[in-house]
PDB file of C-alpha atoms in Angstrom:
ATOM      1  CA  UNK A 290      16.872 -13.422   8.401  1.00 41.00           C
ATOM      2  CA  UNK A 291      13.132 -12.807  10.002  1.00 43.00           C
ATOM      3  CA  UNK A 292      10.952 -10.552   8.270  1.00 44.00           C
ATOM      4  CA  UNK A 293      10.717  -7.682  10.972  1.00 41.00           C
ATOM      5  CA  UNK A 294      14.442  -7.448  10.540  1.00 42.00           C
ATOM      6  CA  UNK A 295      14.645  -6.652   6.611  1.00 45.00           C
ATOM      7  CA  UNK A 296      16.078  -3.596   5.717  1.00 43.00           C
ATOM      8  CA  UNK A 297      15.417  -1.918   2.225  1.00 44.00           C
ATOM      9  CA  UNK A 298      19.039  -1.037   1.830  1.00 44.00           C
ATOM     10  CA  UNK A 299      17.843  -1.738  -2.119  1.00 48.00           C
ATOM     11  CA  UNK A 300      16.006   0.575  -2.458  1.00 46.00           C
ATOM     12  CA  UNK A 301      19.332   3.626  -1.772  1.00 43.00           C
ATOM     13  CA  UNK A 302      20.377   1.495  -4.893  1.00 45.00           C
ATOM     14  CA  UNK A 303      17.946   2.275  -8.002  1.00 46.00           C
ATOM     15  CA  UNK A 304      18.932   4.847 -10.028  1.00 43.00           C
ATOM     16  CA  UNK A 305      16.727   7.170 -10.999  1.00 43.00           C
ATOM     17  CA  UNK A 306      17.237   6.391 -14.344  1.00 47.00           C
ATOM     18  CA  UNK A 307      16.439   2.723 -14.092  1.00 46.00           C
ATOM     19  CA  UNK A 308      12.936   3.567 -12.394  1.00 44.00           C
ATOM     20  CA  UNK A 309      12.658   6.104 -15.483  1.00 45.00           C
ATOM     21  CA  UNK A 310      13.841   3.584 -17.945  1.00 47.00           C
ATOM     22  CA  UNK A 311      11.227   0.755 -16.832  1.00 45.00           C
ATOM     23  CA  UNK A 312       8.588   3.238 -16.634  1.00 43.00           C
ATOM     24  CA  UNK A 313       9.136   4.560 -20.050  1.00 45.00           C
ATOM     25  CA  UNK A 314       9.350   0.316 -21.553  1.00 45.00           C
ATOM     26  CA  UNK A 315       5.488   0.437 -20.774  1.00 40.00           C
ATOM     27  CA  UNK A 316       4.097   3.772 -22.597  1.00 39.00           C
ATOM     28  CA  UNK A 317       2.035   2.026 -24.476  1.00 40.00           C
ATOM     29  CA  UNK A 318       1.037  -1.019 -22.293  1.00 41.00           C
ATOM     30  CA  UNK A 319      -2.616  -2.207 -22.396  1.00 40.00           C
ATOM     31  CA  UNK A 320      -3.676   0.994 -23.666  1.00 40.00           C
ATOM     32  CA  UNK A 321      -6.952  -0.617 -24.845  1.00 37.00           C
ATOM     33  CA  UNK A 322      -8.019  -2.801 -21.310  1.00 40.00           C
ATOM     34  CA  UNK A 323     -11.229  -2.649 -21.194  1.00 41.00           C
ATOM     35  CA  UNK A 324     -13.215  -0.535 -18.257  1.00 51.00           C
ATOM     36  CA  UNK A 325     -12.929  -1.521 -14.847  1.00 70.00           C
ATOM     37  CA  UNK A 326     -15.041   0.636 -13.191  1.00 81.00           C
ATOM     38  CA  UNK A 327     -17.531  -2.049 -11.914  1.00 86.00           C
ATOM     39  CA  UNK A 328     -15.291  -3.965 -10.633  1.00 86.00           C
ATOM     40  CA  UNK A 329     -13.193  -1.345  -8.438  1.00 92.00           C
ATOM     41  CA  UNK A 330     -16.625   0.006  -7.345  1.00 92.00           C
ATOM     42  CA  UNK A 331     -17.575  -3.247  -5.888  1.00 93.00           C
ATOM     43  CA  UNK A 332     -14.060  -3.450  -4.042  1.00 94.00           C
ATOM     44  CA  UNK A 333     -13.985   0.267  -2.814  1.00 94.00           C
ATOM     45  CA  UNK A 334     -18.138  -0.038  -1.649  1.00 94.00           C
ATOM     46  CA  UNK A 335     -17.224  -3.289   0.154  1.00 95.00           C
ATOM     47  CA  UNK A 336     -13.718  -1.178   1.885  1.00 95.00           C
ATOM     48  CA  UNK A 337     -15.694   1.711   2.891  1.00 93.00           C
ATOM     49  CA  UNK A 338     -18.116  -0.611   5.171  1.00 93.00           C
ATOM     50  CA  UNK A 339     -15.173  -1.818   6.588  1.00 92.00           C
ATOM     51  CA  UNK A 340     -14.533  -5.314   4.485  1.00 93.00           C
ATOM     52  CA  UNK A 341     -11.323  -5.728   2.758  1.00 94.00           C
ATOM     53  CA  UNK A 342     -11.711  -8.398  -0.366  1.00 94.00           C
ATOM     54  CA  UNK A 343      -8.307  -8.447  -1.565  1.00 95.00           C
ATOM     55  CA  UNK A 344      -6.941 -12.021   0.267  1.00 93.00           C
ATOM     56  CA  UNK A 345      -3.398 -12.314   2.111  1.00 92.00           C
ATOM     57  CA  UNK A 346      -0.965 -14.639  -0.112  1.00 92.00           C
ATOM     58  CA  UNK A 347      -1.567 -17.988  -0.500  1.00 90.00           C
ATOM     59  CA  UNK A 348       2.065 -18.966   0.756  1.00 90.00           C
ATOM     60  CA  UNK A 349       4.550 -17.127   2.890  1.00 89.00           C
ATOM     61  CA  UNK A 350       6.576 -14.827   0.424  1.00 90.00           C
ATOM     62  CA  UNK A 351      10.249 -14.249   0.840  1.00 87.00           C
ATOM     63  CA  UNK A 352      10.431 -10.610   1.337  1.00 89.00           C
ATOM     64  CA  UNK A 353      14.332 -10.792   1.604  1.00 86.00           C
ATOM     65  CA  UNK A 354      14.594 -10.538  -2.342  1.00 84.00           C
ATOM     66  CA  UNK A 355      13.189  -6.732  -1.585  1.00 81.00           C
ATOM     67  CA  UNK A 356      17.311  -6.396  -0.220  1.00 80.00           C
ATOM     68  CA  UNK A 357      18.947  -9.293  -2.559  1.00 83.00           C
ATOM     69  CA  UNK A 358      17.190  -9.704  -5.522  1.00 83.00           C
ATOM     70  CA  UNK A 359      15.585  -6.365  -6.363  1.00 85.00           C
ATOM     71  CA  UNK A 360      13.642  -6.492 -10.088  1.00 90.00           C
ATOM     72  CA  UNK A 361      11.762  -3.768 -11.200  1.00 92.00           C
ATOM     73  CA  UNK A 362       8.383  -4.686 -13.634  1.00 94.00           C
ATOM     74  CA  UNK A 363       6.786  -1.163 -14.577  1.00 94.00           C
ATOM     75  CA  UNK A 364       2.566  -1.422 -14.030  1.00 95.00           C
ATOM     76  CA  UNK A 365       0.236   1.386 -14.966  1.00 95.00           C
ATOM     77  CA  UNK A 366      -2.365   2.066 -11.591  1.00 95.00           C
ATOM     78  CA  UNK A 367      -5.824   2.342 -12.333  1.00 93.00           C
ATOM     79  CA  UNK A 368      -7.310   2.689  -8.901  1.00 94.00           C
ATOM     80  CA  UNK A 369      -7.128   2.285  -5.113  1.00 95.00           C
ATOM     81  CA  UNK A 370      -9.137  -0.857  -4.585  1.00 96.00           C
ATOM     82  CA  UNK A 371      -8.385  -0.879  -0.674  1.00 96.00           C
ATOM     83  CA  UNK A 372      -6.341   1.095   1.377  1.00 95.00           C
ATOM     84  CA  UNK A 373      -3.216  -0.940   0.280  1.00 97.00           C
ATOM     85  CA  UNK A 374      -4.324  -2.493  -2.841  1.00 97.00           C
ATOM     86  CA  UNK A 375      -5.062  -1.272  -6.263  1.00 97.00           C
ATOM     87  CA  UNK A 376      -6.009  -2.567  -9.946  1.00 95.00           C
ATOM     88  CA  UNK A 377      -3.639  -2.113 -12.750  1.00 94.00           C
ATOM     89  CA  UNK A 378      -4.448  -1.792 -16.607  1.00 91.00           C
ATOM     90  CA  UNK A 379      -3.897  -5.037 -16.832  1.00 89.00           C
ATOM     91  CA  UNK A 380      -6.751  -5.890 -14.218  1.00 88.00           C
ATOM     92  CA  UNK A 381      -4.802  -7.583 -12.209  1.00 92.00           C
ATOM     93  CA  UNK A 382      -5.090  -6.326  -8.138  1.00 95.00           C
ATOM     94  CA  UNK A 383      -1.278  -5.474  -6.594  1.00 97.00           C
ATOM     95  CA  UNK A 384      -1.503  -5.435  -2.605  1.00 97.00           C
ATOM     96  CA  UNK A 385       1.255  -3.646  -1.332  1.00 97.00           C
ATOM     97  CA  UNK A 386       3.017  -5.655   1.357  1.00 95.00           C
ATOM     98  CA  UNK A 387       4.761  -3.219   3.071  1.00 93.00           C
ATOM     99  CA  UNK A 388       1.853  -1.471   4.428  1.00 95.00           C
ATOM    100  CA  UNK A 389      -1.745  -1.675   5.919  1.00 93.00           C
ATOM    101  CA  UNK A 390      -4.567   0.636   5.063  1.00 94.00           C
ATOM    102  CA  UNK A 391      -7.355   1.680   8.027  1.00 92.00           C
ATOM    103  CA  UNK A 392     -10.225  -1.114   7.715  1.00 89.00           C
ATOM    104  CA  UNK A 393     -12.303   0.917  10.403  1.00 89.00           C
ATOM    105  CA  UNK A 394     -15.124   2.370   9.460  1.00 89.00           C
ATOM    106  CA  UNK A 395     -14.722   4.926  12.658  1.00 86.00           C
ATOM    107  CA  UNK A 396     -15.688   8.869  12.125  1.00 87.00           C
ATOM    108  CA  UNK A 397     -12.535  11.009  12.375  1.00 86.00           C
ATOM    109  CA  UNK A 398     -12.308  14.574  13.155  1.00 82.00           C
ATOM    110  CA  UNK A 399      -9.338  15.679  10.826  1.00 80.00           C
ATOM    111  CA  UNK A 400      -9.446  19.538  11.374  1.00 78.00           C
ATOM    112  CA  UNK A 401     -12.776  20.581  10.092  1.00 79.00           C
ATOM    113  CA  UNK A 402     -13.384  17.086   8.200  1.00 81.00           C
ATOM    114  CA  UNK A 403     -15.029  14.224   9.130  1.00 84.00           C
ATOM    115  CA  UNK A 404     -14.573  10.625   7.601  1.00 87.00           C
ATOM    116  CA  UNK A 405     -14.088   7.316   8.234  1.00 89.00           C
ATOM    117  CA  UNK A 406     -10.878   5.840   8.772  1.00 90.00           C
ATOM    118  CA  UNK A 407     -11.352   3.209   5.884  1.00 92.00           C
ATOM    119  CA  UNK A 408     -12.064   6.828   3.589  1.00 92.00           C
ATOM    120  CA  UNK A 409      -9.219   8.062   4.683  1.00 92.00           C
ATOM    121  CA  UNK A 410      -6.781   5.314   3.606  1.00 94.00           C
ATOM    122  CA  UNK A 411      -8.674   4.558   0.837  1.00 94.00           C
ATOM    123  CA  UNK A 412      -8.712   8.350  -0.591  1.00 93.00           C
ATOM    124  CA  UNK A 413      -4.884   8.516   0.889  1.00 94.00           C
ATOM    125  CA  UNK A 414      -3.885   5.580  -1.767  1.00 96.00           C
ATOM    126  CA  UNK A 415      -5.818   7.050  -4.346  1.00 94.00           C
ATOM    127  CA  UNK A 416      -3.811  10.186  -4.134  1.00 93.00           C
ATOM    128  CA  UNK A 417      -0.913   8.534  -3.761  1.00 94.00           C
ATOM    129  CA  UNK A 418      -1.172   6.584  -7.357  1.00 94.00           C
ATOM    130  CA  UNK A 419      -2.226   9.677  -8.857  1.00 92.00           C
ATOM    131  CA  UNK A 420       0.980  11.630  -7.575  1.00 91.00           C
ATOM    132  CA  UNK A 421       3.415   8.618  -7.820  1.00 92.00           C
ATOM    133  CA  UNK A 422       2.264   7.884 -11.758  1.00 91.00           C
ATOM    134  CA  UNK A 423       2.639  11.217 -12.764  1.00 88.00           C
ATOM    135  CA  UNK A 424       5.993  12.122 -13.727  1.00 84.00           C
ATOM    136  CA  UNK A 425       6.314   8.854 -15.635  1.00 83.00           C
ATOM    137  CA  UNK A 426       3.646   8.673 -17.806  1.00 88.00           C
ATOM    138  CA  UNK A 427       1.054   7.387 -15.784  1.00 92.00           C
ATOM    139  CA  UNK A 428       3.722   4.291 -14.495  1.00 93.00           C
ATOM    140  CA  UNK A 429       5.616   3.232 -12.130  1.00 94.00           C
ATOM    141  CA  UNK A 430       8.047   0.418 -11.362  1.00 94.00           C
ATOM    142  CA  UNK A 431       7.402  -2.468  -8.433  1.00 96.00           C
ATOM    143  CA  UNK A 432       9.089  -5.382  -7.072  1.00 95.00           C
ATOM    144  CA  UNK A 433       6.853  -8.275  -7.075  1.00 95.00           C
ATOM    145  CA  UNK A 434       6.800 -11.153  -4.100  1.00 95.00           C
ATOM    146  CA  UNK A 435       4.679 -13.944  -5.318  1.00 94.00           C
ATOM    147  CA  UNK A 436       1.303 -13.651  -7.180  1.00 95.00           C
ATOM    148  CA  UNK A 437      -2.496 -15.760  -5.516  1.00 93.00           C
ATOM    149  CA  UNK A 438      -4.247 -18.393  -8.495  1.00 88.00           C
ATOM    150  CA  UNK A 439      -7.257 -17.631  -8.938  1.00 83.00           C
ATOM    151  CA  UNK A 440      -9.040 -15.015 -10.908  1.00 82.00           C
ATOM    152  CA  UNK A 441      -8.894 -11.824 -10.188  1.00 81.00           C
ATOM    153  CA  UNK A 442      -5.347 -12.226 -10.045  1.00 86.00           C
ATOM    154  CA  UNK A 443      -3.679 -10.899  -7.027  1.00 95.00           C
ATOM    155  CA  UNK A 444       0.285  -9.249  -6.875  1.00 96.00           C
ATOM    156  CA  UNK A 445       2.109  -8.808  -3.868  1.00 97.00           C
ATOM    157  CA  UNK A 446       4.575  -5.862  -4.151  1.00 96.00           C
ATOM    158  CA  UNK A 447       6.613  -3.294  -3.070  1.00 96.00           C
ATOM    159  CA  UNK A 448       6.413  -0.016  -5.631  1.00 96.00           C
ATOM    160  CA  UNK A 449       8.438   2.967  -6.255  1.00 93.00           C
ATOM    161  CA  UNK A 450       8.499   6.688  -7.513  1.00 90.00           C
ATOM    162  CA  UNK A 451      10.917   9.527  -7.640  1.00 85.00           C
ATOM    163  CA  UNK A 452       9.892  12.283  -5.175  1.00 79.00           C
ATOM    164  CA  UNK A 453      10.334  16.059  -5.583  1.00 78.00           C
ATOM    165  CA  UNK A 454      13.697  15.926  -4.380  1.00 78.00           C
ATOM    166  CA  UNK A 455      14.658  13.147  -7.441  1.00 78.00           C
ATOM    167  CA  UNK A 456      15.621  10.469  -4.809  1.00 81.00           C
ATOM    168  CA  UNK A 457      13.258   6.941  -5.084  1.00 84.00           C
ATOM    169  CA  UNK A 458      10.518   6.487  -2.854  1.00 89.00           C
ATOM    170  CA  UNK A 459       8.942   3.464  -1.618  1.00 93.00           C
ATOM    171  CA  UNK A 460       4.994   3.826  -2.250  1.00 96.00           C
ATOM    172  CA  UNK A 461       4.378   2.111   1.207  1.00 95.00           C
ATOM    173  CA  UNK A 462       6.256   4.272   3.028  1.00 95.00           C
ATOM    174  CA  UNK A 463       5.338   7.274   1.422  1.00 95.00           C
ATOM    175  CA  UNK A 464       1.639   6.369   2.732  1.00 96.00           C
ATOM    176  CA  UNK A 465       2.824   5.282   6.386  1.00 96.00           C
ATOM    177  CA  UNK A 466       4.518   8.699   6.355  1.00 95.00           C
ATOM    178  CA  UNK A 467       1.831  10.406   5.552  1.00 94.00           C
ATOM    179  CA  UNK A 468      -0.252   8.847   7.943  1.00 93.00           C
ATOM    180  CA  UNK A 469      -2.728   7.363   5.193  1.00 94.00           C
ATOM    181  CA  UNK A 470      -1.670   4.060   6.252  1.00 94.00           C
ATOM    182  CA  UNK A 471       0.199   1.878   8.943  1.00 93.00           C
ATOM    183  CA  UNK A 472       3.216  -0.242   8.633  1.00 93.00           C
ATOM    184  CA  UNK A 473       2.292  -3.881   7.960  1.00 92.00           C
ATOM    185  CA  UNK A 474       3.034  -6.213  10.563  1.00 88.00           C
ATOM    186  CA  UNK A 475       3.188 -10.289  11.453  1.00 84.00           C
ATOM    187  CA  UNK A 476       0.689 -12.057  13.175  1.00 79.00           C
ATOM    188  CA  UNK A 477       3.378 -11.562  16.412  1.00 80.00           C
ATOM    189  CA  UNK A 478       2.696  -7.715  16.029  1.00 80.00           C
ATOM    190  CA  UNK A 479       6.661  -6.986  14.811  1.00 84.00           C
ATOM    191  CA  UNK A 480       6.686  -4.645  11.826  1.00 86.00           C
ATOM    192  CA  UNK A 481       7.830  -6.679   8.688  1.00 89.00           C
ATOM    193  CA  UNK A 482       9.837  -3.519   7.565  1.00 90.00           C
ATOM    194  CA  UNK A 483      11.252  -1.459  10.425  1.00 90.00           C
ATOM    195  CA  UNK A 484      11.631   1.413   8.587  1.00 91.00           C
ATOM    196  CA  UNK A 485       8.138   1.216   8.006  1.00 93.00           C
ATOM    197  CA  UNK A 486       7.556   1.241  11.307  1.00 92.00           C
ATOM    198  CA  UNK A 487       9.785   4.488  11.897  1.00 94.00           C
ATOM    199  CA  UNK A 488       7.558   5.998   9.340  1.00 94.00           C
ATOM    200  CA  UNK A 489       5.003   5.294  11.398  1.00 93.00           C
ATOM    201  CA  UNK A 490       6.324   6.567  14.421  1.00 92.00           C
ATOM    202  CA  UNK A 491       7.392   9.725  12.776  1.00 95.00           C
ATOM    203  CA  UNK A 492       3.491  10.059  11.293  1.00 93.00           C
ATOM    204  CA  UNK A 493       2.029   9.365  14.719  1.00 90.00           C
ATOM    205  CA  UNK A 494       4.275  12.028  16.530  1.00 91.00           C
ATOM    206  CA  UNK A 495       3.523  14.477  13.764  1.00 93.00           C
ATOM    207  CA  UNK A 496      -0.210  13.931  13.852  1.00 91.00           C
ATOM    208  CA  UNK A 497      -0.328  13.612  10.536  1.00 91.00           C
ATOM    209  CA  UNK A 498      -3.483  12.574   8.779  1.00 90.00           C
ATOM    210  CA  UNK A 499      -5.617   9.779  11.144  1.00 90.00           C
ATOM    211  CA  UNK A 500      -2.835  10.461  13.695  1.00 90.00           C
ATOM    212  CA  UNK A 501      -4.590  13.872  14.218  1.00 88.00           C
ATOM    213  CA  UNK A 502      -7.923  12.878  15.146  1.00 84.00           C
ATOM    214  CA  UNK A 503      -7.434  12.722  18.836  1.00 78.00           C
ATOM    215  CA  UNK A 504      -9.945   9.579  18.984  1.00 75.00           C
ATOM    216  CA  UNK A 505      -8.165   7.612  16.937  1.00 77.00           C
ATOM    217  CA  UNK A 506      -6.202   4.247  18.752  1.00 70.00           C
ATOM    218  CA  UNK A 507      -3.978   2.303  17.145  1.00 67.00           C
ATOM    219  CA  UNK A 508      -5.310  -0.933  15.145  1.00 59.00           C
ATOM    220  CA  UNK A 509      -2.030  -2.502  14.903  1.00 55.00           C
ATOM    221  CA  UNK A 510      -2.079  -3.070  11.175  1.00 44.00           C
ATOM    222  CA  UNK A 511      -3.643  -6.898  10.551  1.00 41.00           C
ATOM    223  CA  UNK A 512      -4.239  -7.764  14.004  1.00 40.00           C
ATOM    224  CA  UNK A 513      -6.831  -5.215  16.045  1.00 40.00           C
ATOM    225  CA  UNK A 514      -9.372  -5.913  18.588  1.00 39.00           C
ATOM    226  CA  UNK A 515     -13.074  -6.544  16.865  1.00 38.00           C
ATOM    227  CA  UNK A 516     -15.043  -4.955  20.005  1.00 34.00           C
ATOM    228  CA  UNK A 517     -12.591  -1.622  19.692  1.00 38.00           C
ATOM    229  CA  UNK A 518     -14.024   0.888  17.328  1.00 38.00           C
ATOM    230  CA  UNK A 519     -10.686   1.302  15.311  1.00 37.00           C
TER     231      UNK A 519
END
């Protein structure tokens, strides 16, 4: 099955009371990891001039066990490192695969705002961790691809939450939705989630957060032109 044609037909499938359940088996998880503030300061400084640090996997991941072999591992967020990656109490980095932040460092107009795109997805993620973590204690529950050697370690994941309507919520989507973010996509341009990529449509119609700065062009997620501005 190729990537662009996954569906996350698992995702209709967890209970709310297994992503409440793993949440809750991690109350008291690394409660005394030490500070990280240095080190997500160097990673959100380096994002904001436009430089993502958090590497791509080392090897392809099989995204079909998102469908086929779903297993939840509950993390506690710490903070947005990029605009799809953050630290966990554990201090390891988890890059979402499902979605791309902005690495532009152009000036939006968003209503009576200014900031740069990078801000933007960067501040979106941040927001998102904050509102996703809540109800379960400061936790939530991802699906992990494959994990980088190397120190810092680096997760590649897909996370969830329970929205206000109790039904689970994919973290990427939630962010592509919201226009905070854009659907990840392959090196041939083809969304690796498709209903990612209706997210994004639905965002972009909507003109929902960089979607309503009339400047803004699309970067198409990992692969954009360097002489653009976006």
């Amino acid at each position: 099955m190729k990537k662009a044609e996954l569906k996350m037909h698992a995702i209709a499938s967890i209970s709310i009371a297994v992503l409440v359940a793993s949440a809750a088996s991690a109350a008291a998880q690394e409660a005394t990891a030490p500070s990280s503030a240095k080190f997500v300061e160097y990673y959100q400084n380096a994002y904001a001039s436009g430089r993502d640090l958090v590497p791509g996997p080392q090897r392809p991941l099989d995204l079909s066990s998102f469908a086929t072999a779903l297993k939840l591992e509950t993390v506690i967020p710490e903070a947005a490192l990029t605009g799809n990656a953050f630290v966990d109490a554990r201090n390891n980095i988890i890059r979402l695969v499902g979605t791309q932040g902005c690495r532009s460092t152009q000036q939006l107009q968003l209503g009576e705002m200014r900031a740069s795109c990078t801000m933007v997805s960067l501040s979106g993620l941040n927001a998102a961790l904050q509102m996703a973590a809540a109800p379960a204690g400061g936790t939530f529950p991802c699906h992990f691809f494959g994990t980088n050697t190397g120190r810092p370690s680096v997760r590649f994941a897909e996370c969830f939450f329970i929205d206000a309507d109790d039904h689970a919520q994919a973290l990427s989507e939630y962010l592509v939705r919201r226009g905070w973010a854009f659907a990840a996509r392959a090196s041939n341009g083809a969304a690796l989630f498709t209903e990612y990529a209706a997210a994004e449509d639905a965002a972009s119609k909507a003109r929902a957060g960089i979607w309503s700065s009339a400047s803004f062009q699309h970067p198409y997620g990992e692969q954009y032109r360097q002489k653009q501005t976006n």
